[in-house]
């Protein structure tokens, strides 16, 4: 099944009021690529201003709390993201799994909370270099996704999975297209096992050092339904060629 590609930017801890112009430029330029879904996941505090700056353009969060409300200092609920104008959120990014010690169970609960509120979700998985070198990358990541997947919620189209090898994030290193194909194929099989035919509709994104120079080659790999882009999503000049590459293979 060919799915509409999704190219999402993850701004991580970058973005001030002065960057709203860049968001507007990206939103405006994305209109020329109707065959691709484009989104930007920005710091929580910027969501409301970003959504106002680019009406109708999908703005997302980078994390969400699993509970609706309560005594969770510093956390943001799914309802709060929606209220601020977000339409999607990332969950389970490796930077949070590592630094905030998020477990697969936490990630699953966060994904469920977000989907339950009507947010689309990009659920991240990926292996360390140590695991890759041991030859266990596929089994490890499949198991990680199995434990992180939200229960069948009937809205699988609103779920995307991002395969982001930790060693490829921000390093300029990228797996071979063969390694990406092998991983995405295994993740697709798991999604079909978990959700039956609806598992075919879950987009599987690749993330980790995606650049204008390598995007098209990556998008041509089977079961690569888009990209989650970090550093190269901060400027329209870098991000839009990646969106154009997705359009070129669509
Ligand atoms: P880079 O594109 O900067 O490698 O980051 C990838 C990433 O972590 C996106 O979530």
PDB file of C-alpha atoms and ligand atoms in Angstrom:
ATOM      1  CA  UNK A   1       0.000   0.000   0.000  1.00  0.00           C
ATOM      2  CA  UNK A   2       1.364   3.435  -0.893  1.00  0.00           C
ATOM      3  CA  UNK A   3       0.758   5.933   1.869  1.00  0.00           C
ATOM      4  CA  UNK A   4       0.872   9.694   1.619  1.00  0.00           C
ATOM      5  CA  UNK A   5       4.302  10.696   2.885  1.00  0.00           C
ATOM      6  CA  UNK A   6       4.649  12.652   6.104  1.00  0.00           C
ATOM      7  CA  UNK A   7       7.646  14.920   6.609  1.00  0.00           C
ATOM      8  CA  UNK A   8       7.697  16.196  10.164  1.00  0.00           C
ATOM      9  CA  UNK A   9      10.244  18.500  11.715  1.00  0.00           C
ATOM     10  CA  UNK A  10      11.310  18.066  15.313  1.00  0.00           C
ATOM     11  CA  UNK A  11      12.643  21.385  16.523  1.00  0.00           C
ATOM     12  CA  UNK A  12      13.728  19.893  19.865  1.00  0.00           C
ATOM     13  CA  UNK A  13      14.821  22.696  22.266  1.00  0.00           C
ATOM     14  CA  UNK A  14      15.086  25.301  19.536  1.00  0.00           C
ATOM     15  CA  UNK A  15      12.733  28.117  18.653  1.00  0.00           C
ATOM     16  CA  UNK A  16      11.899  31.602  19.942  1.00  0.00           C
ATOM     17  CA  UNK A  17       9.411  34.250  18.853  1.00  0.00           C
ATOM     18  CA  UNK A  18      11.956  35.393  16.295  1.00  0.00           C
ATOM     19  CA  UNK A  19      11.669  31.985  14.577  1.00  0.00           C
ATOM     20  CA  UNK A  20       7.933  32.293  13.902  1.00  0.00           C
ATOM     21  CA  UNK A  21       8.798  33.851  10.548  1.00  0.00           C
ATOM     22  CA  UNK A  22      10.607  30.646   9.577  1.00  0.00           C
ATOM     23  CA  UNK A  23       7.532  28.597  10.549  1.00  0.00           C
ATOM     24  CA  UNK A  24       5.375  30.867   8.409  1.00  0.00           C
ATOM     25  CA  UNK A  25       7.739  30.446   5.465  1.00  0.00           C
ATOM     26  CA  UNK A  26       7.698  26.644   5.822  1.00  0.00           C
ATOM     27  CA  UNK A  27       3.897  26.572   6.140  1.00  0.00           C
ATOM     28  CA  UNK A  28       3.490  28.764   3.086  1.00  0.00           C
ATOM     29  CA  UNK A  29       5.973  26.781   0.971  1.00  0.00           C
ATOM     30  CA  UNK A  30       4.335  23.484   2.005  1.00  0.00           C
ATOM     31  CA  UNK A  31       1.137  24.527   0.242  1.00  0.00           C
ATOM     32  CA  UNK A  32       2.824  23.732  -3.059  1.00  0.00           C
ATOM     33  CA  UNK A  33       3.210  20.093  -1.986  1.00  0.00           C
ATOM     34  CA  UNK A  34      -0.317  18.836  -1.521  1.00  0.00           C
ATOM     35  CA  UNK A  35       0.836  15.254  -2.110  1.00  0.00           C
ATOM     36  CA  UNK A  36       2.897  15.362   1.117  1.00  0.00           C
ATOM     37  CA  UNK A  37       1.808  15.957   4.727  1.00  0.00           C
ATOM     38  CA  UNK A  38       4.146  18.416   6.412  1.00  0.00           C
ATOM     39  CA  UNK A  39       4.244  19.271  10.125  1.00  0.00           C
ATOM     40  CA  UNK A  40       6.501  20.931  12.681  1.00  0.00           C
ATOM     41  CA  UNK A  41       6.818  19.779  16.289  1.00  0.00           C
ATOM     42  CA  UNK A  42       7.982  22.760  18.284  1.00  0.00           C
ATOM     43  CA  UNK A  43       8.677  23.449  21.977  1.00  0.00           C
ATOM     44  CA  UNK A  44       5.397  23.366  23.947  1.00  0.00           C
ATOM     45  CA  UNK A  45       5.647  27.034  24.824  1.00  0.00           C
ATOM     46  CA  UNK A  46       5.795  27.992  21.140  1.00  0.00           C
ATOM     47  CA  UNK A  47       2.816  25.902  19.965  1.00  0.00           C
ATOM     48  CA  UNK A  48       0.125  28.509  20.415  1.00  0.00           C
ATOM     49  CA  UNK A  49       2.108  31.262  18.714  1.00  0.00           C
ATOM     50  CA  UNK A  50       3.179  28.904  15.922  1.00  0.00           C
ATOM     51  CA  UNK A  51      -0.426  27.857  15.250  1.00  0.00           C
ATOM     52  CA  UNK A  52      -1.502  31.484  15.132  1.00  0.00           C
ATOM     53  CA  UNK A  53       1.407  32.377  12.855  1.00  0.00           C
ATOM     54  CA  UNK A  54       0.574  29.565  10.420  1.00  0.00           C
ATOM     55  CA  UNK A  55      -3.174  28.908  10.550  1.00  0.00           C
ATOM     56  CA  UNK A  56      -4.155  25.492   9.228  1.00  0.00           C
ATOM     57  CA  UNK A  57      -0.586  24.221   9.188  1.00  0.00           C
ATOM     58  CA  UNK A  58      -0.047  21.185  11.472  1.00  0.00           C
ATOM     59  CA  UNK A  59       1.892  22.133  14.594  1.00  0.00           C
ATOM     60  CA  UNK A  60       2.786  19.481  17.142  1.00  0.00           C
ATOM     61  CA  UNK A  61       4.281  18.929  20.561  1.00  0.00           C
ATOM     62  CA  UNK A  62       7.359  16.854  21.309  1.00  0.00           C
ATOM     63  CA  UNK A  63       6.037  15.016  24.344  1.00  0.00           C
ATOM     64  CA  UNK A  64       2.821  14.640  26.295  1.00  0.00           C
ATOM     65  CA  UNK A  65       1.945  13.429  29.790  1.00  0.00           C
ATOM     66  CA  UNK A  66      -0.082  10.245  30.097  1.00  0.00           C
ATOM     67  CA  UNK A  67      -2.522  11.703  32.629  1.00  0.00           C
ATOM     68  CA  UNK A  68      -5.286  14.203  31.994  1.00  0.00           C
ATOM     69  CA  UNK A  69      -4.335  16.625  34.750  1.00  0.00           C
ATOM     70  CA  UNK A  70      -3.078  16.854  38.288  1.00  0.00           C
ATOM     71  CA  UNK A  71       0.062  17.180  40.350  1.00  0.00           C
ATOM     72  CA  UNK A  72       2.703  16.762  37.640  1.00  0.00           C
ATOM     73  CA  UNK A  73       4.888  19.836  37.838  1.00  0.00           C
ATOM     74  CA  UNK A  74       6.243  21.024  34.537  1.00  0.00           C
ATOM     75  CA  UNK A  75       4.271  18.529  32.443  1.00  0.00           C
ATOM     76  CA  UNK A  76       1.837  19.131  29.606  1.00  0.00           C
ATOM     77  CA  UNK A  77      -1.323  17.090  28.968  1.00  0.00           C
ATOM     78  CA  UNK A  78      -2.817  16.088  25.638  1.00  0.00           C
ATOM     79  CA  UNK A  79      -5.752  18.404  26.229  1.00  0.00           C
ATOM     80  CA  UNK A  80      -3.334  21.293  26.819  1.00  0.00           C
ATOM     81  CA  UNK A  81      -1.542  20.586  23.544  1.00  0.00           C
ATOM     82  CA  UNK A  82      -4.891  20.574  21.719  1.00  0.00           C
ATOM     83  CA  UNK A  83      -5.973  23.711  23.513  1.00  0.00           C
ATOM     84  CA  UNK A  84      -2.802  25.463  22.366  1.00  0.00           C
ATOM     85  CA  UNK A  85      -3.528  24.510  18.758  1.00  0.00           C
ATOM     86  CA  UNK A  86      -1.473  21.341  18.297  1.00  0.00           C
ATOM     87  CA  UNK A  87      -2.809  18.575  16.086  1.00  0.00           C
ATOM     88  CA  UNK A  88      -0.081  16.030  16.758  1.00  0.00           C
ATOM     89  CA  UNK A  89       2.679  15.071  19.146  1.00  0.00           C
ATOM     90  CA  UNK A  90       5.859  13.054  19.209  1.00  0.00           C
ATOM     91  CA  UNK A  91       6.147  10.427  21.952  1.00  0.00           C
ATOM     92  CA  UNK A  92       9.056   8.215  22.992  1.00  0.00           C
ATOM     93  CA  UNK A  93      11.874  10.160  21.379  1.00  0.00           C
ATOM     94  CA  UNK A  94      15.192   8.540  22.333  1.00  0.00           C
ATOM     95  CA  UNK A  95      16.363  11.801  23.891  1.00  0.00           C
ATOM     96  CA  UNK A  96      13.457  11.533  26.339  1.00  0.00           C
ATOM     97  CA  UNK A  97      13.749   7.774  26.789  1.00  0.00           C
ATOM     98  CA  UNK A  98      17.387   8.373  27.791  1.00  0.00           C
ATOM     99  CA  UNK A  99      17.372  11.677  29.657  1.00  0.00           C
ATOM    100  CA  UNK A 100      13.920  11.353  31.264  1.00  0.00           C
ATOM    101  CA  UNK A 101      14.138   7.583  31.691  1.00  0.00           C
ATOM    102  CA  UNK A 102      10.886   6.993  29.831  1.00  0.00           C
ATOM    103  CA  UNK A 103      10.014   3.311  29.531  1.00  0.00           C
ATOM    104  CA  UNK A 104       8.104   1.553  26.770  1.00  0.00           C
ATOM    105  CA  UNK A 105       5.127   1.415  29.137  1.00  0.00           C
ATOM    106  CA  UNK A 106       5.279   5.191  29.635  1.00  0.00           C
ATOM    107  CA  UNK A 107       5.473   5.718  25.880  1.00  0.00           C
ATOM    108  CA  UNK A 108       2.469   3.464  25.296  1.00  0.00           C
ATOM    109  CA  UNK A 109       0.451   5.362  27.917  1.00  0.00           C
ATOM    110  CA  UNK A 110       1.434   8.701  26.390  1.00  0.00           C
ATOM    111  CA  UNK A 111       0.473   7.518  22.885  1.00  0.00           C
ATOM    112  CA  UNK A 112      -2.887   6.327  24.161  1.00  0.00           C
ATOM    113  CA  UNK A 113      -3.564   9.550  26.023  1.00  0.00           C
ATOM    114  CA  UNK A 114      -2.768  11.626  22.931  1.00  0.00           C
ATOM    115  CA  UNK A 115      -4.753   9.490  20.480  1.00  0.00           C
ATOM    116  CA  UNK A 116      -7.652   9.407  22.933  1.00  0.00           C
ATOM    117  CA  UNK A 117      -7.741  13.215  22.831  1.00  0.00           C
ATOM    118  CA  UNK A 118      -7.693  13.342  19.048  1.00  0.00           C
ATOM    119  CA  UNK A 119      -4.035  14.174  18.521  1.00  0.00           C
ATOM    120  CA  UNK A 120      -2.044  12.325  15.882  1.00  0.00           C
ATOM    121  CA  UNK A 121       1.014  10.608  17.273  1.00  0.00           C
ATOM    122  CA  UNK A 122       4.551   9.999  16.037  1.00  0.00           C
ATOM    123  CA  UNK A 123       5.931   7.187  18.189  1.00  0.00           C
ATOM    124  CA  UNK A 124       9.724   6.884  18.094  1.00  0.00           C
ATOM    125  CA  UNK A 125      11.838   3.758  18.407  1.00  0.00           C
ATOM    126  CA  UNK A 126      15.471   3.047  17.613  1.00  0.00           C
ATOM    127  CA  UNK A 127      18.577   1.180  18.682  1.00  0.00           C
ATOM    128  CA  UNK A 128      21.932   2.274  20.098  1.00  0.00           C
ATOM    129  CA  UNK A 129      25.184   1.679  18.226  1.00  0.00           C
ATOM    130  CA  UNK A 130      26.061  -1.044  20.736  1.00  0.00           C
ATOM    131  CA  UNK A 131      22.905  -2.965  19.852  1.00  0.00           C
ATOM    132  CA  UNK A 132      23.499  -2.457  16.114  1.00  0.00           C
ATOM    133  CA  UNK A 133      27.060  -3.750  16.449  1.00  0.00           C
ATOM    134  CA  UNK A 134      25.892  -6.799  18.365  1.00  0.00           C
ATOM    135  CA  UNK A 135      23.629  -7.627  15.423  1.00  0.00           C
ATOM    136  CA  UNK A 136      20.428  -7.307  17.473  1.00  0.00           C
ATOM    137  CA  UNK A 137      19.019  -4.122  15.988  1.00  0.00           C
ATOM    138  CA  UNK A 138      15.919  -5.559  14.334  1.00  0.00           C
ATOM    139  CA  UNK A 139      14.820  -7.809  17.186  1.00  0.00           C
ATOM    140  CA  UNK A 140      15.481  -5.074  19.758  1.00  0.00           C
ATOM    141  CA  UNK A 141      13.556  -2.365  17.914  1.00  0.00           C
ATOM    142  CA  UNK A 142      10.645  -4.676  17.052  1.00  0.00           C
ATOM    143  CA  UNK A 143      10.379  -5.609  20.724  1.00  0.00           C
ATOM    144  CA  UNK A 144      10.600  -1.955  21.737  1.00  0.00           C
ATOM    145  CA  UNK A 145       7.739  -1.091  19.394  1.00  0.00           C
ATOM    146  CA  UNK A 146       5.670  -4.094  20.502  1.00  0.00           C
ATOM    147  CA  UNK A 147       5.842  -2.865  24.081  1.00  0.00           C
ATOM    148  CA  UNK A 148       5.267   0.805  23.177  1.00  0.00           C
ATOM    149  CA  UNK A 149       2.352   0.389  20.773  1.00  0.00           C
ATOM    150  CA  UNK A 150      -1.008   1.764  21.860  1.00  0.00           C
ATOM    151  CA  UNK A 151      -3.773  -0.810  22.051  1.00  0.00           C
ATOM    152  CA  UNK A 152      -5.985  -1.118  18.996  1.00  0.00           C
ATOM    153  CA  UNK A 153      -7.874   2.166  19.023  1.00  0.00           C
ATOM    154  CA  UNK A 154      -9.421   2.034  15.575  1.00  0.00           C
ATOM    155  CA  UNK A 155      -7.542   5.189  14.563  1.00  0.00           C
ATOM    156  CA  UNK A 156      -4.312   3.686  13.278  1.00  0.00           C
ATOM    157  CA  UNK A 157      -4.158   6.206  10.455  1.00  0.00           C
ATOM    158  CA  UNK A 158      -3.505   8.798  13.169  1.00  0.00           C
ATOM    159  CA  UNK A 159      -0.479   6.878  14.369  1.00  0.00           C
ATOM    160  CA  UNK A 160       2.937   7.051  12.750  1.00  0.00           C
ATOM    161  CA  UNK A 161       6.043   5.221  13.885  1.00  0.00           C
ATOM    162  CA  UNK A 162       9.464   6.828  13.511  1.00  0.00           C
ATOM    163  CA  UNK A 163      12.479   4.576  13.283  1.00  0.00           C
ATOM    164  CA  UNK A 164      15.365   6.673  14.559  1.00  0.00           C
ATOM    165  CA  UNK A 165      18.640   4.843  15.182  1.00  0.00           C
ATOM    166  CA  UNK A 166      20.151   6.692  18.149  1.00  0.00           C
ATOM    167  CA  UNK A 167      23.591   6.642  16.527  1.00  0.00           C
ATOM    168  CA  UNK A 168      22.243   8.404  13.443  1.00  0.00           C
ATOM    169  CA  UNK A 169      20.683  11.335  15.299  1.00  0.00           C
ATOM    170  CA  UNK A 170      22.626  14.535  14.782  1.00  0.00           C
ATOM    171  CA  UNK A 171      25.761  12.628  13.755  1.00  0.00           C
ATOM    172  CA  UNK A 172      25.646  12.736   9.969  1.00  0.00           C
ATOM    173  CA  UNK A 173      25.728   8.910  10.015  1.00  0.00           C
ATOM    174  CA  UNK A 174      22.876   7.148   8.249  1.00  0.00           C
ATOM    175  CA  UNK A 175      22.116   3.426   7.990  1.00  0.00           C
ATOM    176  CA  UNK A 176      22.398   1.891   4.528  1.00  0.00           C
ATOM    177  CA  UNK A 177      19.187   1.763   2.519  1.00  0.00           C
ATOM    178  CA  UNK A 178      19.327  -1.989   3.027  1.00  0.00           C
ATOM    179  CA  UNK A 179      19.414  -1.595   6.807  1.00  0.00           C
ATOM    180  CA  UNK A 180      16.521   0.876   6.663  1.00  0.00           C
ATOM    181  CA  UNK A 181      14.521  -1.474   4.403  1.00  0.00           C
ATOM    182  CA  UNK A 182      15.130  -4.430   6.715  1.00  0.00           C
ATOM    183  CA  UNK A 183      14.015  -2.482   9.791  1.00  0.00           C
ATOM    184  CA  UNK A 184      10.945  -0.884   8.191  1.00  0.00           C
ATOM    185  CA  UNK A 185       9.859  -4.245   6.790  1.00  0.00           C
ATOM    186  CA  UNK A 186      10.084  -5.816  10.259  1.00  0.00           C
ATOM    187  CA  UNK A 187       8.159  -2.907  11.805  1.00  0.00           C
ATOM    188  CA  UNK A 188       5.453  -3.185   9.134  1.00  0.00           C
ATOM    189  CA  UNK A 189       5.056  -6.895   9.914  1.00  0.00           C
ATOM    190  CA  UNK A 190       4.630  -6.127  13.596  1.00  0.00           C
ATOM    191  CA  UNK A 191       2.062  -3.408  12.870  1.00  0.00           C
ATOM    192  CA  UNK A 192       0.017  -5.827  10.762  1.00  0.00           C
ATOM    193  CA  UNK A 193       0.299  -8.448  13.471  1.00  0.00           C
ATOM    194  CA  UNK A 194      -0.915  -5.904  16.042  1.00  0.00           C
ATOM    195  CA  UNK A 195      -3.621  -4.117  14.041  1.00  0.00           C
ATOM    196  CA  UNK A 196      -4.360  -6.530  11.167  1.00  0.00           C
ATOM    197  CA  UNK A 197      -5.138  -4.712   7.914  1.00  0.00           C
ATOM    198  CA  UNK A 198      -5.133  -1.306   9.674  1.00  0.00           C
ATOM    199  CA  UNK A 199      -1.429  -1.862  10.347  1.00  0.00           C
ATOM    200  CA  UNK A 200      -0.882  -1.250   6.630  1.00  0.00           C
ATOM    201  CA  UNK A 201      -2.040   2.331   7.106  1.00  0.00           C
ATOM    202  CA  UNK A 202       0.387   3.296   9.863  1.00  0.00           C
ATOM    203  CA  UNK A 203       3.119   5.440   8.354  1.00  0.00           C
ATOM    204  CA  UNK A 204       6.670   4.412   9.195  1.00  0.00           C
ATOM    205  CA  UNK A 205       9.030   7.376   9.119  1.00  0.00           C
ATOM    206  CA  UNK A 206      12.793   7.286   9.083  1.00  0.00           C
ATOM    207  CA  UNK A 207      14.690   9.759  11.278  1.00  0.00           C
ATOM    208  CA  UNK A 208      18.371  10.441  11.865  1.00  0.00           C
ATOM    209  CA  UNK A 209      20.552  12.837   9.840  1.00  0.00           C
ATOM    210  CA  UNK A 210      18.000  13.255   7.041  1.00  0.00           C
ATOM    211  CA  UNK A 211      19.286  16.014   4.751  1.00  0.00           C
ATOM    212  CA  UNK A 212      18.367  17.409   1.334  1.00  0.00           C
ATOM    213  CA  UNK A 213      21.259  15.323  -0.058  1.00  0.00           C
ATOM    214  CA  UNK A 214      20.041  11.915   1.176  1.00  0.00           C
ATOM    215  CA  UNK A 215      16.269  12.376   1.486  1.00  0.00           C
ATOM    216  CA  UNK A 216      15.179  11.118  -1.910  1.00  0.00           C
ATOM    217  CA  UNK A 217      17.242   7.933  -1.666  1.00  0.00           C
ATOM    218  CA  UNK A 218      15.719   7.230   1.749  1.00  0.00           C
ATOM    219  CA  UNK A 219      12.165   7.993   0.561  1.00  0.00           C
ATOM    220  CA  UNK A 220      12.569   5.444  -2.233  1.00  0.00           C
ATOM    221  CA  UNK A 221      13.068   2.613   0.257  1.00  0.00           C
ATOM    222  CA  UNK A 222      10.065   0.307   0.627  1.00  0.00           C
ATOM    223  CA  UNK A 223       7.950   1.039   3.692  1.00  0.00           C
ATOM    224  CA  UNK A 224       9.536   4.438   4.239  1.00  0.00           C
ATOM    225  CA  UNK A 225       6.469   6.656   4.445  1.00  0.00           C
ATOM    226  CA  UNK A 226       8.209   9.872   5.373  1.00  0.00           C
ATOM    227  CA  UNK A 227      10.797  11.354   7.696  1.00  0.00           C
ATOM    228  CA  UNK A 228      11.213  12.868  11.122  1.00  0.00           C
ATOM    229  CA  UNK A 229      13.793  15.583  10.664  1.00  0.00           C
ATOM    230  CA  UNK A 230      15.772  17.298  13.414  1.00  0.00           C
ATOM    231  CA  UNK A 231      18.498  19.809  12.549  1.00  0.00           C
ATOM    232  CA  UNK A 232      17.500  20.186   8.905  1.00  0.00           C
ATOM    233  CA  UNK A 233      13.952  21.215   9.865  1.00  0.00           C
ATOM    234  CA  UNK A 234      14.970  24.482  11.507  1.00  0.00           C
ATOM    235  CA  UNK A 235      15.374  26.429   8.290  1.00  0.00           C
ATOM    236  CA  UNK A 236      13.056  26.396   5.295  1.00  0.00           C
ATOM    237  CA  UNK A 237      16.123  26.379   3.042  1.00  0.00           C
ATOM    238  CA  UNK A 238      17.084  22.927   4.384  1.00  0.00           C
ATOM    239  CA  UNK A 239      13.630  21.558   5.146  1.00  0.00           C
ATOM    240  CA  UNK A 240      11.761  22.369   1.950  1.00  0.00           C
ATOM    241  CA  UNK A 241      14.122  20.381  -0.314  1.00  0.00           C
ATOM    242  CA  UNK A 242      13.371  17.364   1.906  1.00  0.00           C
ATOM    243  CA  UNK A 243       9.632  17.970   1.439  1.00  0.00           C
ATOM    244  CA  UNK A 244      10.251  18.330  -2.303  1.00  0.00           C
ATOM    245  CA  UNK A 245      12.115  15.004  -2.313  1.00  0.00           C
ATOM    246  CA  UNK A 246       9.100  13.340  -0.682  1.00  0.00           C
ATOM    247  CA  UNK A 247       6.879  14.894  -3.320  1.00  0.00           C
ATOM    248  CA  UNK A 248       9.198  13.702  -6.083  1.00  0.00           C
ATOM    249  CA  UNK A 249       8.775  10.056  -5.085  1.00  0.00           C
ATOM    250  CA  UNK A 250       5.016  10.351  -4.440  1.00  0.00           C
TER     251      UNK A 250
HETATM  252  P1  LIG B   1      18.616  14.958  13.170  1.00  0.00           P
HETATM  253  O1  LIG B   1      17.808  15.057  11.897  1.00  0.00           O
HETATM  254  O2  LIG B   1      19.175  16.254  13.639  1.00  0.00           O
HETATM  255  O3  LIG B   1      19.640  13.856  13.086  1.00  0.00           O
HETATM  256  O4  LIG B   1      17.585  14.520  14.331  1.00  0.00           O
HETATM  257  C1  LIG B   1      16.734  13.454  14.122  1.00  0.00           C
HETATM  258  C2  LIG B   1      15.756  13.419  15.214  1.00  0.00           C
HETATM  259  O5  LIG B   1      16.063  13.112  16.347  1.00  0.00           O
HETATM  260  C3  LIG B   1      14.361  13.806  14.888  1.00  0.00           C
HETATM  261  O6  LIG B   1      13.500  13.473  15.911  1.00  0.00           O
END
